[in-house]
Coordinates of C-alpha atoms in Angstrom, one line a residue:
M242 CA 20.3 -16.3 15.6
A243 CA 20.7 -19.9 16.9
G244 CA 24.1 -21.4 16.4
D245 CA 24.5 -24.0 13.7
P246 CA 21.3 -26.0 13.8
T247 CA 21.1 -29.3 11.9
L248 CA 19.0 -29.5 8.8
A249 CA 16.8 -32.1 10.4
D250 CA 16.1 -29.9 13.4
T251 CA 15.4 -27.0 11.1
V252 CA 12.9 -28.9 9.0
S253 CA 11.2 -30.1 12.2
E254 CA 10.9 -26.5 13.5
V255 CA 9.7 -25.1 10.2
L256 CA 7.0 -27.8 9.9
A257 CA 5.9 -27.1 13.4
D258 CA 5.5 -23.5 12.5
W259 CA 3.6 -24.5 9.4
Q260 CA 1.3 -26.6 11.5
D261 CA 0.3 -23.4 13.2
L262 CA -0.7 -22.0 9.8
V263 CA -2.9 -25.0 9.3
A264 CA -4.5 -24.3 12.7
R265 CA -5.2 -20.7 11.6
G266 CA -6.6 -21.9 8.2
E267 CA -3.8 -20.3 6.2
M268 CA -2.6 -23.6 4.9
S269 CA -4.5 -26.9 4.3
E270 CA -3.5 -30.2 5.8
Q271 CA -3.0 -31.5 2.3
T272 CA -0.6 -28.7 1.5
L273 CA 1.3 -29.2 4.7
S274 CA 1.6 -32.9 3.9
R275 CA 2.9 -32.2 0.3
F276 CA 5.3 -29.5 1.4
G277 CA 6.5 -31.6 4.3
Q278 CA 7.3 -34.6 2.0
L279 CA 9.3 -32.3 -0.3
L280 CA 11.3 -30.8 2.6
H281 CA 12.1 -34.3 4.0
R282 CA 13.3 -35.3 0.5
F283 CA 15.4 -32.2 0.4
E284 CA 16.8 -33.1 3.8
A285 CA 17.7 -36.6 2.6
F286 CA 19.1 -35.2 -0.6
A287 CA 21.4 -32.9 1.3
V288 CA 22.5 -35.5 3.9
V289 CA 23.5 -38.0 1.2
R290 CA 25.7 -35.3 -0.2
G291 CA 27.4 -34.7 3.1
T292 CA 25.5 -31.7 4.3
Q293 CA 23.8 -32.0 7.7
L294 CA 24.0 -28.5 9.1
L295 CA 21.8 -25.6 8.0
G296 CA 24.7 -23.3 7.7
D297 CA 26.5 -25.6 5.2
L298 CA 23.7 -25.4 2.7
D299 CA 24.6 -23.3 -0.4
T300 CA 23.1 -22.2 -3.6
A301 CA 24.7 -25.0 -5.6
L302 CA 23.2 -27.7 -3.5
A303 CA 19.7 -26.1 -3.5
A304 CA 20.0 -25.8 -7.3
Q305 CA 20.9 -29.4 -7.6
F306 CA 17.8 -30.4 -5.7
I307 CA 15.6 -28.1 -7.7
D308 CA 16.9 -29.5 -11.0
A309 CA 17.1 -33.2 -9.8
H310 CA 15.6 -35.9 -12.0
G311 CA 12.5 -37.6 -10.6
R312 CA 9.9 -40.2 -11.4
T313 CA 6.9 -39.7 -13.6
R314 CA 3.5 -41.0 -12.8
H315 CA 4.5 -44.0 -14.9
G316 CA 7.5 -44.7 -12.7
K317 CA 10.1 -43.6 -15.3
V318 CA 13.1 -41.5 -14.3
A319 CA 13.0 -38.2 -16.3
P320 CA 14.2 -34.6 -16.0
A321 CA 12.2 -32.4 -13.7
S322 CA 9.4 -30.5 -15.4
L323 CA 9.4 -26.7 -15.2
P324 CA 6.4 -26.6 -12.9
T325 CA 8.1 -29.1 -10.5
R326 CA 11.3 -27.1 -10.5
H327 CA 9.3 -23.9 -9.6
L328 CA 7.4 -25.7 -6.9
R329 CA 10.6 -27.0 -5.3
R330 CA 12.1 -23.5 -5.4
S331 CA 9.0 -21.9 -3.9
V332 CA 8.7 -24.4 -1.1
L333 CA 12.5 -24.1 -0.3
R334 CA 12.1 -20.3 -0.3
M335 CA 9.2 -20.5 2.0
C336 CA 11.2 -22.8 4.3
F337 CA 14.1 -20.4 4.5
T338 CA 11.7 -17.4 5.0
T339 CA 10.2 -19.3 8.0
A340 CA 13.7 -20.3 9.3
R341 CA 14.8 -16.6 9.2
R342 CA 11.6 -15.7 11.1
L343 CA 12.4 -18.3 13.7
G344 CA 15.9 -17.0 14.1
L345 CA 17.6 -20.1 12.7
T346 CA 19.4 -18.5 9.8
D347 CA 19.8 -15.1 8.1
T348 CA 20.4 -16.5 4.5
D349 CA 18.4 -18.0 1.7
P350 CA 20.4 -20.2 -0.7
T351 CA 17.6 -20.0 -3.3
R352 CA 17.6 -16.3 -3.6
D353 CA 19.8 -16.2 -6.7
I354 CA 18.4 -19.3 -8.4
D355 CA 16.7 -18.2 -11.6
L356 CA 14.3 -20.4 -13.5
P357 CA 12.6 -19.9 -16.9
P358 CA 9.2 -18.3 -16.7
R359 CA 6.3 -20.7 -15.9
T360 CA 4.1 -19.1 -18.5
T361 CA 4.5 -17.2 -21.8
G362 CA 1.6 -15.0 -21.0
E363 CA 1.6 -11.6 -19.3
T364 CA 0.3 -12.9 -16.0
R365 CA 1.0 -16.1 -14.1
P366 CA -1.0 -17.5 -11.2
L367 CA 0.5 -17.6 -7.7
D368 CA 1.7 -21.0 -6.8
E369 CA 0.6 -22.8 -3.6
A370 CA 3.5 -21.7 -1.5
E371 CA 3.1 -18.1 -2.6
A372 CA -0.6 -18.1 -1.8
V373 CA 0.3 -19.3 1.7
E374 CA 2.8 -16.5 2.1
L375 CA 0.2 -14.0 0.8
R376 CA -2.3 -15.1 3.5
R377 CA 0.4 -14.7 6.2
A378 CA 1.3 -11.2 4.9
A379 CA -2.3 -10.2 4.9
E380 CA -3.0 -11.6 8.4
F381 CA -4.4 -9.1 10.8
T382 CA -3.9 -9.1 14.5
H383 CA -5.8 -6.3 16.2
H384 CA -7.6 -4.9 13.2
A385 CA -9.6 -6.5 10.4
T386 CA -7.8 -4.9 7.5
R387 CA -9.0 -4.1 4.0
H388 CA -5.8 -5.8 2.7
A389 CA -6.8 -9.1 4.3
A390 CA -10.4 -8.9 2.9
A391 CA -9.1 -8.0 -0.6
A392 CA -6.7 -11.0 -0.5
A393 CA -9.5 -13.3 0.7
L394 CA -11.8 -12.3 -2.1
A395 CA -9.1 -12.5 -4.8
L396 CA -8.0 -15.9 -3.6
A397 CA -11.7 -17.0 -3.8
G398 CA -11.8 -16.1 -7.5
G399 CA -12.7 -12.4 -7.5
F400 CA -11.1 -10.0 -10.0
S401 CA -10.0 -6.5 -9.0
G402 CA -12.9 -4.9 -10.9
E403 CA -15.4 -7.0 -8.8
I404 CA -13.8 -7.0 -5.3
G405 CA -14.4 -3.3 -4.6
H406 CA -18.1 -3.7 -5.0
I407 CA -18.6 -6.6 -2.6
T408 CA -20.4 -5.9 0.7
P409 CA -21.3 -7.9 3.8
A410 CA -24.7 -8.5 2.2
D411 CA -22.9 -10.6 -0.5
L412 CA -21.5 -13.0 2.1
D413 CA -23.1 -16.3 2.9
L414 CA -20.9 -17.2 5.8
Q415 CA -23.1 -20.1 6.9
T416 CA -22.2 -22.0 3.7
A417 CA -18.8 -20.3 3.3
R418 CA -19.3 -18.6 -0.1
V419 CA -19.5 -15.1 -1.5
W420 CA -21.7 -13.7 -4.3
L421 CA -19.7 -11.8 -7.0
H422 CA -21.9 -9.6 -9.2
G423 CA -19.7 -9.9 -12.3
S424 CA -18.4 -7.2 -14.6
T425 CA -18.2 -6.4 -18.2
K426 CA -15.9 -9.3 -18.6
T427 CA -17.1 -11.8 -16.0
Q428 CA -20.4 -13.5 -15.1
P429 CA -22.2 -13.3 -11.7
R430 CA -21.4 -16.3 -9.6
W431 CA -21.0 -17.8 -6.1
C432 CA -17.4 -18.5 -5.1
P433 CA -16.4 -20.7 -2.2
L434 CA -14.5 -19.4 0.7
D435 CA -11.8 -21.4 2.5
T436 CA -11.5 -21.4 6.3
W437 CA -9.0 -18.5 6.3
A438 CA -11.2 -16.4 4.0
T439 CA -14.3 -17.1 6.0
H440 CA -12.5 -16.0 9.2
V441 CA -11.1 -12.8 7.6
L442 CA -14.3 -11.7 6.0
T443 CA -16.4 -12.5 9.1
A444 CA -14.1 -10.2 11.1
R445 CA -14.1 -7.6 8.4
A446 CA -17.9 -7.6 8.3
H447 CA -18.1 -7.2 12.1
H448 CA -15.6 -4.3 11.9
I449 CA -17.7 -2.5 9.3
Q450 CA -20.8 -3.0 11.3
A451 CA -19.1 -1.5 14.4
T452 CA -17.6 1.5 12.6
A453 CA -20.3 2.3 10.0
P454 CA -21.0 6.1 9.8
P455 CA -24.4 7.2 11.0
G456 CA -27.1 6.9 8.4
H457 CA -25.2 4.2 6.4
D458 CA -26.4 0.6 6.3
P459 CA -23.3 -1.5 7.1
L460 CA -24.6 -4.5 5.1
H461 CA -24.2 -2.4 1.9
L462 CA -20.8 -0.8 2.6
P463 CA -17.9 -2.1 0.6
L464 CA -15.7 -4.7 2.3
T465 CA -12.3 -3.7 0.8
V466 CA -12.4 0.0 -0.1
S467 CA -13.4 3.2 1.7
S468 CA -17.1 4.2 1.6
R469 CA -16.3 7.4 -0.2
N470 CA -17.6 7.7 -3.8
G471 CA -15.5 6.9 -6.7
T472 CA -15.8 5.8 -10.3
P473 CA -15.5 2.1 -11.0
E474 CA -12.0 2.7 -12.3
Q475 CA -11.0 4.5 -9.1
I476 CA -12.5 1.7 -6.9
Q477 CA -10.7 -0.9 -8.9
A478 CA -7.4 1.0 -8.6
R479 CA -7.8 1.1 -4.8
V480 CA -8.2 -2.7 -4.8
C481 CA -5.2 -3.1 -7.0
V482 CA -3.1 -0.9 -4.7
A483 CA -3.9 -3.2 -1.7
L484 CA -3.2 -6.4 -3.7
R485 CA 0.0 -5.0 -5.1
D486 CA 1.2 -4.0 -1.6
L487 CA 0.7 -7.7 -0.5
I488 CA 2.6 -8.9 -3.6
N489 CA 5.5 -6.6 -2.7
R490 CA 5.4 -7.8 0.9
I491 CA 6.0 -11.4 -0.1
G492 CA 9.0 -10.4 -2.3
L493 CA 7.3 -10.8 -5.7
G494 CA 7.3 -7.2 -6.7
A495 CA 10.1 -7.6 -9.2
D496 CA 8.4 -10.5 -11.0
T497 CA 6.8 -8.7 -14.0
A498 CA 4.4 -11.7 -14.5
V499 CA 2.9 -11.3 -11.0
R500 CA 0.2 -8.8 -10.7
P501 CA -3.2 -8.6 -8.8
A502 CA -4.8 -10.9 -11.4
S503 CA -2.2 -13.5 -10.4
I504 CA -4.0 -13.9 -7.0
T505 CA -7.3 -14.5 -8.8
A506 CA -5.7 -16.8 -11.3
Y507 CA -4.5 -19.0 -8.3
A508 CA -8.2 -19.8 -7.6
G509 CA -8.7 -20.9 -11.2
R510 CA -5.5 -23.0 -11.2
E511 CA -6.5 -24.6 -7.9
T512 CA -9.9 -25.5 -9.3
L513 CA -8.4 -27.0 -12.4
T514 CA -5.9 -29.0 -10.4
R515 CA -8.6 -30.3 -8.1
T516 CA -11.3 -31.1 -10.7
R517 CA -9.2 -31.6 -13.8
H518 CA -11.8 -29.6 -15.8
I519 CA -11.0 -26.3 -17.4
E520 CA -14.8 -25.6 -17.5
A521 CA -14.9 -25.7 -13.7
A522 CA -12.0 -23.2 -13.5
A523 CA -13.9 -20.9 -16.0
R524 CA -17.1 -21.1 -13.9
R525 CA -15.1 -20.3 -10.7
L526 CA -13.6 -17.2 -12.4
G527 CA -16.8 -16.2 -14.2
M528 CA -15.2 -16.4 -17.6
T529 CA -17.1 -17.4 -20.7
S530 CA -14.0 -18.3 -22.8
L531 CA -12.2 -21.5 -22.1
D532 CA -9.2 -20.3 -24.1
S533 CA -9.0 -17.0 -22.0
T534 CA -9.3 -19.0 -18.8
A535 CA -6.6 -21.4 -19.8
A536 CA -4.3 -18.5 -20.8
L537 CA -4.9 -16.7 -17.5
I538 CA -4.1 -19.8 -15.3
G539 CA -1.2 -20.9 -17.5
H540 CA -2.8 -24.1 -18.7
N541 CA -1.9 -25.3 -22.2
W542 CA -4.9 -27.5 -22.8
R543 CA -3.8 -28.4 -26.3
A544 CA -0.8 -30.2 -24.9
H545 CA -2.9 -32.4 -22.6
T546 CA -5.1 -34.7 -24.7
D547 CA -4.3 -38.0 -23.0
N548 CA -7.0 -40.1 -21.5
N549 CA -6.5 -38.8 -18.0
H550 CA -6.8 -35.1 -19.0
T551 CA -4.2 -34.4 -16.3
P552 CA -3.2 -30.7 -15.9
A553 CA 0.4 -29.8 -16.3
H554 CA 0.6 -28.6 -12.6
N555 CA 0.2 -32.3 -11.5
G556 CA 2.7 -33.5 -14.0
G557 CA 5.5 -36.0 -13.3
N558 CA 8.9 -35.5 -11.7
R559 CA 7.5 -35.4 -8.3
N560 CA 10.3 -37.1 -6.4
A561 CA 13.8 -35.7 -6.5
R562 CA 16.4 -38.5 -6.1

């Protein structure tokens, strides 16, 4: 481990590492910009309070930043909203995870910082930082794994009951989308694929084509589960095992509100944040009930009836002081 790096140097090295994630399609430029702004605010926050070295950071200082007041979209100083506090903690945790990987530290001051749950439902969506970590955990090197394909399809908006039935024939890689056939609870639909998902699923489709058993059409072999027969329940269970393994890999196994559907819910939440329309999120997830969609993605639509129809995830308190 490097000896006593400054916080400024640490942030620079972490952001350089994250730039590599952008190059691989595991993080968007917009996410890097947003996370970078937050880390630079944390750096300034710490320096003003006399902390310039990474080794001098402690849980108390990290907690102060996470809970710090900020400015609303109307420019008023107000307590940090719960989604903002969770985002700050997630980005800081991702920063320290990266710093440990780079050999800059062996600690994480956010590890023991507890926050109230983000949702009162049984399942919460992954946040943006957790989705980035999930992609990294699923990343393949020499082999196109089922885990990566399952993660890509879930992050695209597929549920565990759908993912196990998707084959290479369902991929439209030219336009970066996948056809989901629906289920007893969801409607058939096209779901968009981001750059990382397109790369992963292209590699997985090529792998299946190269390893297909004699007499089997590789275009109609499942992307994420073995080709052996199984009931729909057994196929879904195999998908859940793969997704649950990834959840455990990124350290969320103890969070009872995080489950395979949390990965799918991320796609719905991202759609709502981008479009500001719950209907768009429902279409992305193939759900016919707006109330059920809102419950899954943690959106309390009854509390957002202002003229802007702004979702809670984009709420105020964006700038810690």
